[in-house]
Structures are given as structure tokens and as C-alpha cells.
PDB file of C-alpha atoms in Angstrom:
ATOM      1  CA  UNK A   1      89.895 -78.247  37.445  1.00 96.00           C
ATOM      2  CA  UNK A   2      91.285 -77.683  34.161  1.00 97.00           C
ATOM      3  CA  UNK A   3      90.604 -78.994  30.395  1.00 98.00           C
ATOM      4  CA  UNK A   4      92.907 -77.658  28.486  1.00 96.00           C
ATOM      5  CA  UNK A   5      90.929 -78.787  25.194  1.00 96.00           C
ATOM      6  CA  UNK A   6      88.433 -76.768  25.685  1.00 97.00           C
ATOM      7  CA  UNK A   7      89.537 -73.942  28.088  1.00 96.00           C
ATOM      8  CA  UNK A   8      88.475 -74.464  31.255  1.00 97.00           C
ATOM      9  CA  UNK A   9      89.964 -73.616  34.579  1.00 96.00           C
ATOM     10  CA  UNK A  10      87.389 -73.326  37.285  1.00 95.00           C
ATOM     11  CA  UNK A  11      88.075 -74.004  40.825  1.00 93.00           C
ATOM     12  CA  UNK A  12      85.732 -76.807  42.274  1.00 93.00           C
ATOM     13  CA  UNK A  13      82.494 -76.152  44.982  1.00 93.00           C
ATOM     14  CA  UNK A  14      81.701 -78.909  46.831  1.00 93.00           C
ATOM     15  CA  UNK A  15      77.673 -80.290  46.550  1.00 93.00           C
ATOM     16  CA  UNK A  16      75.725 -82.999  48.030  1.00 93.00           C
ATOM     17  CA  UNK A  17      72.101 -84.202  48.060  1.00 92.00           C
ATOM     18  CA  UNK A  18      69.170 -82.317  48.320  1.00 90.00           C
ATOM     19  CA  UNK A  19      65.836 -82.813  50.468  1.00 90.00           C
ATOM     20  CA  UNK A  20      64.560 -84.990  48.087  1.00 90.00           C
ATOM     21  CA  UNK A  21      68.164 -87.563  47.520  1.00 86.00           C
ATOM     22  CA  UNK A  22      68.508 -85.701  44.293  1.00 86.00           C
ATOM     23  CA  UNK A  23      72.626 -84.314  43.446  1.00 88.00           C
ATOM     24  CA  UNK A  24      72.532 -80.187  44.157  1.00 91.00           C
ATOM     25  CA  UNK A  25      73.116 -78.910  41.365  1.00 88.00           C
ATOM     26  CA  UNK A  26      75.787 -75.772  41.590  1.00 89.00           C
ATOM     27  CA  UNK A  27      72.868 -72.362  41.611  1.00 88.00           C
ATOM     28  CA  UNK A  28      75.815 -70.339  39.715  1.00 93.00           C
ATOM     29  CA  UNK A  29      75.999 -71.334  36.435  1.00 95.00           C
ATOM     30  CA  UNK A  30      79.489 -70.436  36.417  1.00 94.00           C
ATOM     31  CA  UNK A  31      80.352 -72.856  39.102  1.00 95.00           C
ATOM     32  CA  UNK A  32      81.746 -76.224  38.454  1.00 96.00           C
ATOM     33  CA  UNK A  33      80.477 -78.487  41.262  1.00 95.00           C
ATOM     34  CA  UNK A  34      82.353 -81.392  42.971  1.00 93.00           C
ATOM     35  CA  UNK A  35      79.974 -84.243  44.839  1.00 95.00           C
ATOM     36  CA  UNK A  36      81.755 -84.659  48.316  1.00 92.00           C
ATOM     37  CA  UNK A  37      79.794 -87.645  48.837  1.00 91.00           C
ATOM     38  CA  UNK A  38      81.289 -89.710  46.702  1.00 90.00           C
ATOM     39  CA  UNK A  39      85.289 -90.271  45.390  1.00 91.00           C
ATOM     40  CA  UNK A  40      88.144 -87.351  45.518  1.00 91.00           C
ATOM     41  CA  UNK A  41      91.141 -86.835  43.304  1.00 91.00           C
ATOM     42  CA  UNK A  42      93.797 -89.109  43.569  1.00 89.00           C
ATOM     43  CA  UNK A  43      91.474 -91.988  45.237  1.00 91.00           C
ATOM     44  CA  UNK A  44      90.063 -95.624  44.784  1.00 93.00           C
ATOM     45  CA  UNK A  45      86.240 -94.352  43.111  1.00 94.00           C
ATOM     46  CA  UNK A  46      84.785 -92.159  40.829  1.00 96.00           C
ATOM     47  CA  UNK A  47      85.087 -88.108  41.752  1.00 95.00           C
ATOM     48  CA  UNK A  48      82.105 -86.631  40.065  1.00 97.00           C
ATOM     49  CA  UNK A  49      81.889 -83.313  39.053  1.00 97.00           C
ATOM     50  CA  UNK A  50      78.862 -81.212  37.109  1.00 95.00           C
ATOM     51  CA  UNK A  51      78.204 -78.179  35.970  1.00 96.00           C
ATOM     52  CA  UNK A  52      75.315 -76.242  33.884  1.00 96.00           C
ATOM     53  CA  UNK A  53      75.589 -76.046  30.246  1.00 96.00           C
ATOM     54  CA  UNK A  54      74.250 -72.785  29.971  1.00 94.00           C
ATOM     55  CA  UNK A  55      71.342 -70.398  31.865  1.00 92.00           C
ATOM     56  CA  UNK A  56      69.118 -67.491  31.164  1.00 89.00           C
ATOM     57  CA  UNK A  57      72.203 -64.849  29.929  1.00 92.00           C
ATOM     58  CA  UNK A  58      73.895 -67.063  27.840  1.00 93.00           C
ATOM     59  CA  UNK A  59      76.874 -69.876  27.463  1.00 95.00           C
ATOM     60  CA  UNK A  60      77.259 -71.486  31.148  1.00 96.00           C
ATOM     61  CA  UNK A  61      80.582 -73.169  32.750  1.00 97.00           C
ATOM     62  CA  UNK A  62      80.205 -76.800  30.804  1.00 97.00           C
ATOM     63  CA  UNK A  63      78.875 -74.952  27.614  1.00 96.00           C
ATOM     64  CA  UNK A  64      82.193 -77.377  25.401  1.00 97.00           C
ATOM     65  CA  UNK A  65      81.597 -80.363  27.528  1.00 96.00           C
ATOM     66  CA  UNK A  66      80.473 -81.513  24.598  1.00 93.00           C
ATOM     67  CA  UNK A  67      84.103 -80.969  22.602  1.00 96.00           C
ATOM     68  CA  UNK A  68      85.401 -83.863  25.148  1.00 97.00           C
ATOM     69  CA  UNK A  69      86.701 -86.849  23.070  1.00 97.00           C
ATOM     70  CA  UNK A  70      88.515 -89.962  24.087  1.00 98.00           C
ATOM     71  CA  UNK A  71      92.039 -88.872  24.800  1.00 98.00           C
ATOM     72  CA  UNK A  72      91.474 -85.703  26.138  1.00 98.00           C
ATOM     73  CA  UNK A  73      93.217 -84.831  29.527  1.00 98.00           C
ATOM     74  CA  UNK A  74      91.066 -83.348  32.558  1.00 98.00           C
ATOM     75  CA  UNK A  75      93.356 -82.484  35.311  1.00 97.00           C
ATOM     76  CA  UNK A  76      91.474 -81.851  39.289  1.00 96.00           C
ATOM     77  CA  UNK A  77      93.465 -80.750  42.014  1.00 90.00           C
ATOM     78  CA  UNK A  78      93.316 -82.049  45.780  1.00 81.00           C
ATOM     79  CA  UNK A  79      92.875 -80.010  48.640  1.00 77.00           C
ATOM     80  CA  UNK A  80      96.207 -80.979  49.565  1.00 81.00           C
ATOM     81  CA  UNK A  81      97.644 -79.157  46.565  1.00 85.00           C
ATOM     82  CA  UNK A  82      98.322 -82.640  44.639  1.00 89.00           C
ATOM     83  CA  UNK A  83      96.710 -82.832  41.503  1.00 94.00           C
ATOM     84  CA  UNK A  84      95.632 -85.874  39.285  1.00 96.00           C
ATOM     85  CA  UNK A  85      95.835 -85.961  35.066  1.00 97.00           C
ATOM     86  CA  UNK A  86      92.703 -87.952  33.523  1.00 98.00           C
ATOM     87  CA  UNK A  87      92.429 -89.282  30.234  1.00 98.00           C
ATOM     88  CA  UNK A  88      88.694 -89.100  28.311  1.00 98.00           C
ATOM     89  CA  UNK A  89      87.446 -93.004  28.092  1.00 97.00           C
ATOM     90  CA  UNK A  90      84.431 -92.053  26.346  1.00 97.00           C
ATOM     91  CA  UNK A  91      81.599 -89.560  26.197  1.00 97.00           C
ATOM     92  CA  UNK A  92      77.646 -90.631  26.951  1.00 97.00           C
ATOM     93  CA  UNK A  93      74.635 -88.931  26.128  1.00 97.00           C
ATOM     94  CA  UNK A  94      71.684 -90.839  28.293  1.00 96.00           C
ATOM     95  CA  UNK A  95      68.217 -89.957  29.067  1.00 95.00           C
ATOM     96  CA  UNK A  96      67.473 -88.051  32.436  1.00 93.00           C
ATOM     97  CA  UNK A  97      64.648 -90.761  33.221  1.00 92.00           C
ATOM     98  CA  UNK A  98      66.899 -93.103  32.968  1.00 95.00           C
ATOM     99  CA  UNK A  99      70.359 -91.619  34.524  1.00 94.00           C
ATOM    100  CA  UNK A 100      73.136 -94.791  35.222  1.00 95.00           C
ATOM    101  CA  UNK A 101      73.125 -93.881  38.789  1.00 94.00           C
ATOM    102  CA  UNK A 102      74.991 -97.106  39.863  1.00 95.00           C
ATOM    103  CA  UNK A 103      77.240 -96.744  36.532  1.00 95.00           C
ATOM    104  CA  UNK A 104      78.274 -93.328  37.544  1.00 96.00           C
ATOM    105  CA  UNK A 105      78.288 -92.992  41.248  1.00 94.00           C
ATOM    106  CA  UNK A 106      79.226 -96.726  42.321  1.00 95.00           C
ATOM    107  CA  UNK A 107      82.263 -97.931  43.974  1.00 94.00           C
ATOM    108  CA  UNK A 108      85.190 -98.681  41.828  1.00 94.00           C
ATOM    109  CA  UNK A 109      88.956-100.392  42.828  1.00 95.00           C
ATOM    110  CA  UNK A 110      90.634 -97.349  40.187  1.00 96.00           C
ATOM    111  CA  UNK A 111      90.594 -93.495  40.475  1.00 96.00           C
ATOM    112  CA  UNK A 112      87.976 -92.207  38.008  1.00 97.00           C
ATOM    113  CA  UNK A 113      86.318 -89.233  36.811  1.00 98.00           C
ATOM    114  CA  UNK A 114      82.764 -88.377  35.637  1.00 98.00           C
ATOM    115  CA  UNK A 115      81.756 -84.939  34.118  1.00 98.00           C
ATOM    116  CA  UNK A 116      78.058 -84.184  33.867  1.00 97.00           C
ATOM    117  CA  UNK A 117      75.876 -81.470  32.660  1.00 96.00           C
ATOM    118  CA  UNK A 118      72.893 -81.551  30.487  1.00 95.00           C
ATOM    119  CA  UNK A 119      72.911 -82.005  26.791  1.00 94.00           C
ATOM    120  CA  UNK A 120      69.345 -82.849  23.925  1.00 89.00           C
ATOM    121  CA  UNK A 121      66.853 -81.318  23.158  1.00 89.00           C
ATOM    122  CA  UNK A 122      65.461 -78.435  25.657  1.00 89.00           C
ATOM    123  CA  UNK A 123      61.974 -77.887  26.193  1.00 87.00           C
ATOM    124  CA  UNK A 124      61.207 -74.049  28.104  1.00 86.00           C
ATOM    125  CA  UNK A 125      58.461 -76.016  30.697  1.00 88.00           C
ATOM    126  CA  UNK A 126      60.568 -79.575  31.803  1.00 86.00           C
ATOM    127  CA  UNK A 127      63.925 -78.434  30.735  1.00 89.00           C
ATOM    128  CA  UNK A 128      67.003 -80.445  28.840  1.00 93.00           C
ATOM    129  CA  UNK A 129      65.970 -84.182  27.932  1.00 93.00           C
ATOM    130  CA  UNK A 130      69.623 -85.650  28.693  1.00 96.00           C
ATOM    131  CA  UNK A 131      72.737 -86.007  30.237  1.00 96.00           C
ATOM    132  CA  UNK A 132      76.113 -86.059  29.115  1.00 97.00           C
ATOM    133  CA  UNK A 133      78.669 -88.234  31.130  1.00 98.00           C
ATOM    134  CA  UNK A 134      82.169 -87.895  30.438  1.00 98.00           C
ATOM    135  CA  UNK A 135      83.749 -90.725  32.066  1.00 98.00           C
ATOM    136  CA  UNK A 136      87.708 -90.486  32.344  1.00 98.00           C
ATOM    137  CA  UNK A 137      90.493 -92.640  34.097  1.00 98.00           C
ATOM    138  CA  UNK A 138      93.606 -91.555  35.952  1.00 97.00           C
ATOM    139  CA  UNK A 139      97.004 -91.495  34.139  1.00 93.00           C
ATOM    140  CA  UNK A 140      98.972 -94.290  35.230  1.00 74.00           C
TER     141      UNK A 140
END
């Protein structure tokens, strides 16, 4: 994955659910994280990719995530070696307790993208407060 806007070229991990039907969340904070349940590059559905905003040392692999604006170009390659251009719709900040699960993870006809990592105010005993969701269409 790349974002040129903000520097980021990371490979992609794939991640799934945990015990509990929560997404894994990537343990390296350097890791960007792909969900292989859901949509892939190139296909009808959203791909959704997240990554921690920082950790305990510092700055983590999302730390710009929130530099994204509309028009920005994320670009995610395949494992085929094909790779797919999105353009930045628009940028959310929502609560954790009340995450667009359908919003972000449901079936859609188009090839979309969502970015997530956390974002708000951080507390040191329950953690960040939000979410940010880039949400981003394929070119063409």
C-alpha cells in the first residue's frame, strides 16, 4: 500500500476476527493490516485495511492518517501483482461505541477502500475514544 501524501509504503498482513467476532488488530504497530474477510483490490466491495496510530515508543504506521483529504490517492496492490489507484471520498471520525459496522464492512456493487485506525481523545485505562474511517473509491 502506498499514500504518497503522506509517505507511506507498507506492504499489507492479512487479519481476521478474533475469539470474541472483534477485527484483529495488526500486534506490530508498524504493520498495516488487510481484513481477508471481506473485499480485495480490484473487486466488487470494500477492502479494509487498519493500522495503529501510534504505541508505547512513539509515532505508529497510521500516525498521518489523519493528513488524508478528499482527493488524495491510496494505491493497494493485488497478490497478483495488479494494483488499484483510490481517490479519498471523505474522512470520518466516529465513536468506538458506536463503529458503522454495516457502513464500513457491507457489501457494495463498486471497488472501495476503508482506512481505519484510532483517532480522539486517549485515556491511559480504556484507550482512544474514536475511529477514523477513510473511505476512498477506485479510479475509474
Amino acid at each position: 500500500m502506498e499514500i504518497a501524501s503522506i509517505g507511506l509504503s507498507e506492504a499489507l498482513a492479512p487479519t481476521g476476527l478474533a475469539a470474541d467476532g472483534s477485527l484483529e488488530v495488526p500486534a506490530d504497530p508498524g504493520q498495516v493490516a488487510w481484513f481477508s474477510g471481506g473485499g480485495r483490490p480490484g473487486g466488487a466491495g470494500p477492502t479494509v485495511v487498519l493500522g495503529h496510530v501510534d504505541s508505547t515508543t512513539g509515532p505508529a504506521v497510521f500516525a498521518r492518517l489523519t493528513e488524508l483529504v478528499p482527493g488524495d490517492v491510496v494505491t493497494v496492490g493485488s497478490d497478483d501483482g495488479a494494483s488499484t489507484r483510490y481517490v479519498v471520498d471523505r474522512v470520518q471520525d466516529v465513536p468506538q461505541d458506536r463503529f458503522p459496522t454495516e457502513a464500513v464492512f457491507g457489501a457494495t456493487p463498486d471497488d472501495e477502500l476503508r482506512l481505519i485506525t484510532c483517532t480522539g481523545p486517549y485515556d491511559r485505562v480504556s484507550g482512544y475514544r474514536d475511529n477514523r474511517v477513510v473511505w476512498a473509491s477506485a479510479e475509474g
